[in-house]
């Protein structure tokens, strides 16, 4: 009887081997931004239970669209976990004008953290339909700049903005085609 392993199984196995090789059973450690502009960073850990909850979001993915939905939820879950450890759990949606408030993040910090979370998802074999494509900025005027992390869908090459800035800490990230995001598209329920 032949043994076959799909891409997700192989990626998960390789990520597990890498984790074990780096320190048997060590909890994944994430370096995250904890203030406006990402001037300060902190380390956070994901224990086995948290990693398993995140993995569960990707257990029945059969399309790129379903994977993007799981990514949005995973970003929210990772924000909740990290927020409890770093003081960013009180991060309010958007920029509140309270830059000095502990734990409040701007789009620069949010996009860096989202990129960190996407890298975690990729390193643990959860991205079968997308690759990470870094961060981009849109500029509408001198003060109207906004940053986001980006995923690229395999095959189609379609790029998607993965933007956690619009929601409060722990809300699913907003994911939309990058072209629309660059034109200034906002979430449907965004009042501005």
mmCIF file of C-alpha atoms in Angstrom:
data_model
loop_
_atom_site.group_PDB
_atom_site.id
_atom_site.type_symbol
_atom_site.label_atom_id
_atom_site.label_comp_id
_atom_site.label_asym_id
_atom_site.label_seq_id
_atom_site.Cartn_x
_atom_site.Cartn_y
_atom_site.Cartn_z
ATOM 1 C CA UNK A 1 0.000 0.000 0.000
ATOM 2 C CA UNK A 2 1.452 3.377 -1.073
ATOM 3 C CA UNK A 3 1.490 6.362 1.270
ATOM 4 C CA UNK A 4 0.420 9.710 -0.221
ATOM 5 C CA UNK A 5 0.649 13.073 1.455
ATOM 6 C CA UNK A 6 -0.971 16.240 0.127
ATOM 7 C CA UNK A 7 0.645 19.680 0.082
ATOM 8 C CA UNK A 8 -0.980 20.687 3.390
ATOM 9 C CA UNK A 9 0.192 17.514 5.106
ATOM 10 C CA UNK A 10 3.732 17.908 3.799
ATOM 11 C CA UNK A 11 3.860 21.598 4.807
ATOM 12 C CA UNK A 12 2.528 20.809 8.274
ATOM 13 C CA UNK A 13 5.003 17.965 8.690
ATOM 14 C CA UNK A 14 7.951 20.150 7.611
ATOM 15 C CA UNK A 15 6.849 22.968 9.943
ATOM 16 C CA UNK A 16 6.591 20.475 12.817
ATOM 17 C CA UNK A 17 10.045 19.098 12.073
ATOM 18 C CA UNK A 18 11.456 22.647 11.996
ATOM 19 C CA UNK A 19 9.748 23.466 15.309
ATOM 20 C CA UNK A 20 11.095 20.316 16.941
ATOM 21 C CA UNK A 21 14.583 20.932 15.563
ATOM 22 C CA UNK A 22 14.571 24.460 16.966
ATOM 23 C CA UNK A 23 13.860 23.366 20.530
ATOM 24 C CA UNK A 24 11.632 20.387 21.117
ATOM 25 C CA UNK A 25 8.183 21.584 22.017
ATOM 26 C CA UNK A 26 9.107 25.267 22.175
ATOM 27 C CA UNK A 27 6.111 27.563 21.890
ATOM 28 C CA UNK A 28 6.204 29.742 18.771
ATOM 29 C CA UNK A 29 7.437 33.214 19.641
ATOM 30 C CA UNK A 30 6.217 36.255 17.726
ATOM 31 C CA UNK A 31 7.816 39.694 17.634
ATOM 32 C CA UNK A 32 4.982 42.236 17.442
ATOM 33 C CA UNK A 33 4.533 45.994 17.417
ATOM 34 C CA UNK A 34 2.924 47.486 20.535
ATOM 35 C CA UNK A 35 2.590 51.187 19.662
ATOM 36 C CA UNK A 36 2.077 53.738 16.906
ATOM 37 C CA UNK A 37 4.649 53.497 14.134
ATOM 38 C CA UNK A 38 5.996 50.216 15.493
ATOM 39 C CA UNK A 39 8.618 52.066 17.519
ATOM 40 C CA UNK A 40 8.324 49.497 20.312
ATOM 41 C CA UNK A 41 8.073 45.742 19.948
ATOM 42 C CA UNK A 42 7.418 42.903 22.319
ATOM 43 C CA UNK A 43 7.544 39.132 22.188
ATOM 44 C CA UNK A 44 4.442 36.990 22.499
ATOM 45 C CA UNK A 45 4.040 33.223 22.609
ATOM 46 C CA UNK A 46 1.405 30.926 21.211
ATOM 47 C CA UNK A 47 0.926 27.871 23.402
ATOM 48 C CA UNK A 48 -0.198 24.506 22.047
ATOM 49 C CA UNK A 49 -3.878 25.211 22.728
ATOM 50 C CA UNK A 50 -3.729 28.514 20.825
ATOM 51 C CA UNK A 51 -1.840 26.940 17.925
ATOM 52 C CA UNK A 52 -4.439 24.160 17.790
ATOM 53 C CA UNK A 53 -7.342 26.672 17.756
ATOM 54 C CA UNK A 54 -5.719 28.482 14.859
ATOM 55 C CA UNK A 55 -5.004 25.222 13.017
ATOM 56 C CA UNK A 56 -8.659 24.268 13.463
ATOM 57 C CA UNK A 57 -9.697 27.290 11.399
ATOM 58 C CA UNK A 58 -7.872 25.734 8.428
ATOM 59 C CA UNK A 59 -9.016 22.130 8.856
ATOM 60 C CA UNK A 60 -11.567 22.048 6.026
ATOM 61 C CA UNK A 61 -10.297 24.540 3.484
ATOM 62 C CA UNK A 62 -11.083 23.638 -0.132
ATOM 63 C CA UNK A 63 -10.709 26.956 -1.969
ATOM 64 C CA UNK A 64 -8.738 30.185 -1.998
ATOM 65 C CA UNK A 65 -11.843 32.088 -0.872
ATOM 66 C CA UNK A 66 -12.328 29.776 2.120
ATOM 67 C CA UNK A 67 -8.659 30.157 2.989
ATOM 68 C CA UNK A 68 -8.992 33.969 2.989
ATOM 69 C CA UNK A 69 -11.958 33.688 5.368
ATOM 70 C CA UNK A 70 -9.900 31.461 7.663
ATOM 71 C CA UNK A 71 -6.971 33.891 7.455
ATOM 72 C CA UNK A 72 -9.231 36.801 8.485
ATOM 73 C CA UNK A 73 -10.461 34.853 11.522
ATOM 74 C CA UNK A 74 -6.965 33.631 12.407
ATOM 75 C CA UNK A 75 -5.637 37.207 12.400
ATOM 76 C CA UNK A 76 -8.379 38.157 14.882
ATOM 77 C CA UNK A 77 -7.632 35.148 17.081
ATOM 78 C CA UNK A 78 -3.904 35.879 17.070
ATOM 79 C CA UNK A 79 -4.589 39.531 17.958
ATOM 80 C CA UNK A 80 -6.619 38.407 21.000
ATOM 81 C CA UNK A 81 -3.885 36.034 22.160
ATOM 82 C CA UNK A 82 -1.082 38.529 21.624
ATOM 83 C CA UNK A 83 -3.141 41.412 23.046
ATOM 84 C CA UNK A 84 -3.453 39.693 26.418
ATOM 85 C CA UNK A 85 0.321 39.294 26.595
ATOM 86 C CA UNK A 86 1.468 42.663 25.247
ATOM 87 C CA UNK A 87 -1.157 45.176 26.351
ATOM 88 C CA UNK A 88 -2.552 45.675 22.836
ATOM 89 C CA UNK A 89 -5.834 43.985 23.752
ATOM 90 C CA UNK A 90 -7.479 47.418 24.099
ATOM 91 C CA UNK A 91 -6.549 48.499 20.553
ATOM 92 C CA UNK A 92 -9.557 50.369 19.151
ATOM 93 C CA UNK A 93 -10.536 50.437 15.470
ATOM 94 C CA UNK A 94 -8.657 52.825 13.187
ATOM 95 C CA UNK A 95 -6.668 55.752 14.594
ATOM 96 C CA UNK A 96 -8.420 57.185 17.593
ATOM 97 C CA UNK A 97 -6.343 60.303 18.153
ATOM 98 C CA UNK A 98 -5.068 58.617 21.298
ATOM 99 C CA UNK A 99 -1.580 57.858 20.008
ATOM 100 C CA UNK A 100 -0.163 57.960 23.533
ATOM 101 C CA UNK A 101 -2.668 55.434 24.888
ATOM 102 C CA UNK A 102 -0.920 52.193 25.766
ATOM 103 C CA UNK A 103 -1.764 49.409 23.357
ATOM 104 C CA UNK A 104 -3.218 51.597 20.586
ATOM 105 C CA UNK A 105 -1.869 50.695 17.142
ATOM 106 C CA UNK A 106 -1.850 52.593 13.851
ATOM 107 C CA UNK A 107 -1.879 51.058 10.369
ATOM 108 C CA UNK A 108 1.915 50.833 10.299
ATOM 109 C CA UNK A 109 1.980 48.676 13.433
ATOM 110 C CA UNK A 110 -1.121 46.723 12.377
ATOM 111 C CA UNK A 111 0.369 45.880 8.970
ATOM 112 C CA UNK A 112 3.651 44.735 10.536
ATOM 113 C CA UNK A 113 1.774 42.538 13.023
ATOM 114 C CA UNK A 114 -0.480 41.131 10.301
ATOM 115 C CA UNK A 115 2.597 40.245 8.272
ATOM 116 C CA UNK A 116 4.029 38.470 11.338
ATOM 117 C CA UNK A 117 0.772 36.528 11.772
ATOM 118 C CA UNK A 118 0.680 35.604 8.078
ATOM 119 C CA UNK A 119 4.247 34.336 8.335
ATOM 120 C CA UNK A 120 3.231 32.198 11.313
ATOM 121 C CA UNK A 121 0.343 30.749 9.285
ATOM 122 C CA UNK A 122 2.643 30.017 6.365
ATOM 123 C CA UNK A 123 5.387 28.538 8.562
ATOM 124 C CA UNK A 124 2.809 26.171 10.109
ATOM 125 C CA UNK A 125 1.490 24.941 6.772
ATOM 126 C CA UNK A 126 -1.867 26.748 6.803
ATOM 127 C CA UNK A 127 -1.510 28.624 3.490
ATOM 128 C CA UNK A 128 -2.136 26.304 0.557
ATOM 129 C CA UNK A 129 -3.763 28.792 -1.819
ATOM 130 C CA UNK A 130 -1.761 31.970 -1.129
ATOM 131 C CA UNK A 131 1.740 33.304 -0.703
ATOM 132 C CA UNK A 132 2.738 36.304 1.388
ATOM 133 C CA UNK A 133 3.452 39.361 -0.705
ATOM 134 C CA UNK A 134 4.762 41.823 1.916
ATOM 135 C CA UNK A 135 3.246 45.204 2.767
ATOM 136 C CA UNK A 136 2.035 48.057 0.576
ATOM 137 C CA UNK A 137 1.012 51.658 1.170
ATOM 138 C CA UNK A 138 -1.651 53.745 -0.517
ATOM 139 C CA UNK A 139 -1.266 57.509 -0.643
ATOM 140 C CA UNK A 140 -4.235 59.763 -1.281
ATOM 141 C CA UNK A 141 -2.709 63.014 -0.031
ATOM 142 C CA UNK A 142 0.091 64.208 2.237
ATOM 143 C CA UNK A 143 -1.565 62.845 5.388
ATOM 144 C CA UNK A 144 -3.689 60.153 3.779
ATOM 145 C CA UNK A 145 -1.304 57.219 3.775
ATOM 146 C CA UNK A 146 -2.405 53.762 4.826
ATOM 147 C CA UNK A 147 -0.479 50.480 5.089
ATOM 148 C CA UNK A 148 -1.635 46.866 4.734
ATOM 149 C CA UNK A 149 -0.210 43.365 4.460
ATOM 150 C CA UNK A 150 -0.798 41.496 1.194
ATOM 151 C CA UNK A 151 -1.492 37.917 0.125
ATOM 152 C CA UNK A 152 -1.207 36.663 -3.454
ATOM 153 C CA UNK A 153 -3.404 33.833 -4.696
ATOM 154 C CA UNK A 154 -1.550 31.013 -6.415
ATOM 155 C CA UNK A 155 -2.544 30.502 -10.034
ATOM 156 C CA UNK A 156 -4.533 33.683 -10.603
ATOM 157 C CA UNK A 157 -1.895 36.042 -9.203
ATOM 158 C CA UNK A 158 -4.735 38.076 -7.641
ATOM 159 C CA UNK A 159 -3.414 40.112 -4.719
ATOM 160 C CA UNK A 160 -5.448 40.818 -1.576
ATOM 161 C CA UNK A 161 -5.111 43.458 1.127
ATOM 162 C CA UNK A 162 -5.234 41.898 4.604
ATOM 163 C CA UNK A 163 -6.115 44.908 6.752
ATOM 164 C CA UNK A 164 -6.634 44.581 10.511
ATOM 165 C CA UNK A 165 -6.584 48.349 11.178
ATOM 166 C CA UNK A 166 -10.308 48.902 10.565
ATOM 167 C CA UNK A 167 -11.418 46.638 13.403
ATOM 168 C CA UNK A 168 -10.812 46.490 17.131
ATOM 169 C CA UNK A 169 -8.326 44.038 18.594
ATOM 170 C CA UNK A 170 -9.553 40.525 17.889
ATOM 171 C CA UNK A 171 -11.913 41.385 15.028
ATOM 172 C CA UNK A 172 -11.340 39.399 11.829
ATOM 173 C CA UNK A 173 -9.099 41.229 9.366
ATOM 174 C CA UNK A 174 -10.704 42.881 6.357
ATOM 175 C CA UNK A 175 -9.608 41.104 3.174
ATOM 176 C CA UNK A 176 -10.363 42.566 -0.244
ATOM 177 C CA UNK A 177 -8.749 42.741 -3.680
ATOM 178 C CA UNK A 178 -5.661 44.915 -3.462
ATOM 179 C CA UNK A 179 -6.684 46.955 -6.522
ATOM 180 C CA UNK A 180 -9.904 48.033 -4.769
ATOM 181 C CA UNK A 181 -8.023 48.721 -1.533
ATOM 182 C CA UNK A 182 -5.512 50.911 -3.406
ATOM 183 C CA UNK A 183 -8.445 52.921 -4.785
ATOM 184 C CA UNK A 184 -9.597 53.615 -1.232
ATOM 185 C CA UNK A 185 -12.233 50.910 -0.774
ATOM 186 C CA UNK A 186 -13.247 50.478 2.850
ATOM 187 C CA UNK A 187 -15.298 47.897 4.720
ATOM 188 C CA UNK A 188 -19.029 48.106 4.038
ATOM 189 C CA UNK A 189 -19.817 49.073 7.636
ATOM 190 C CA UNK A 190 -17.111 51.786 7.782
ATOM 191 C CA UNK A 191 -18.851 55.088 8.630
ATOM 192 C CA UNK A 192 -16.288 57.419 7.086
#
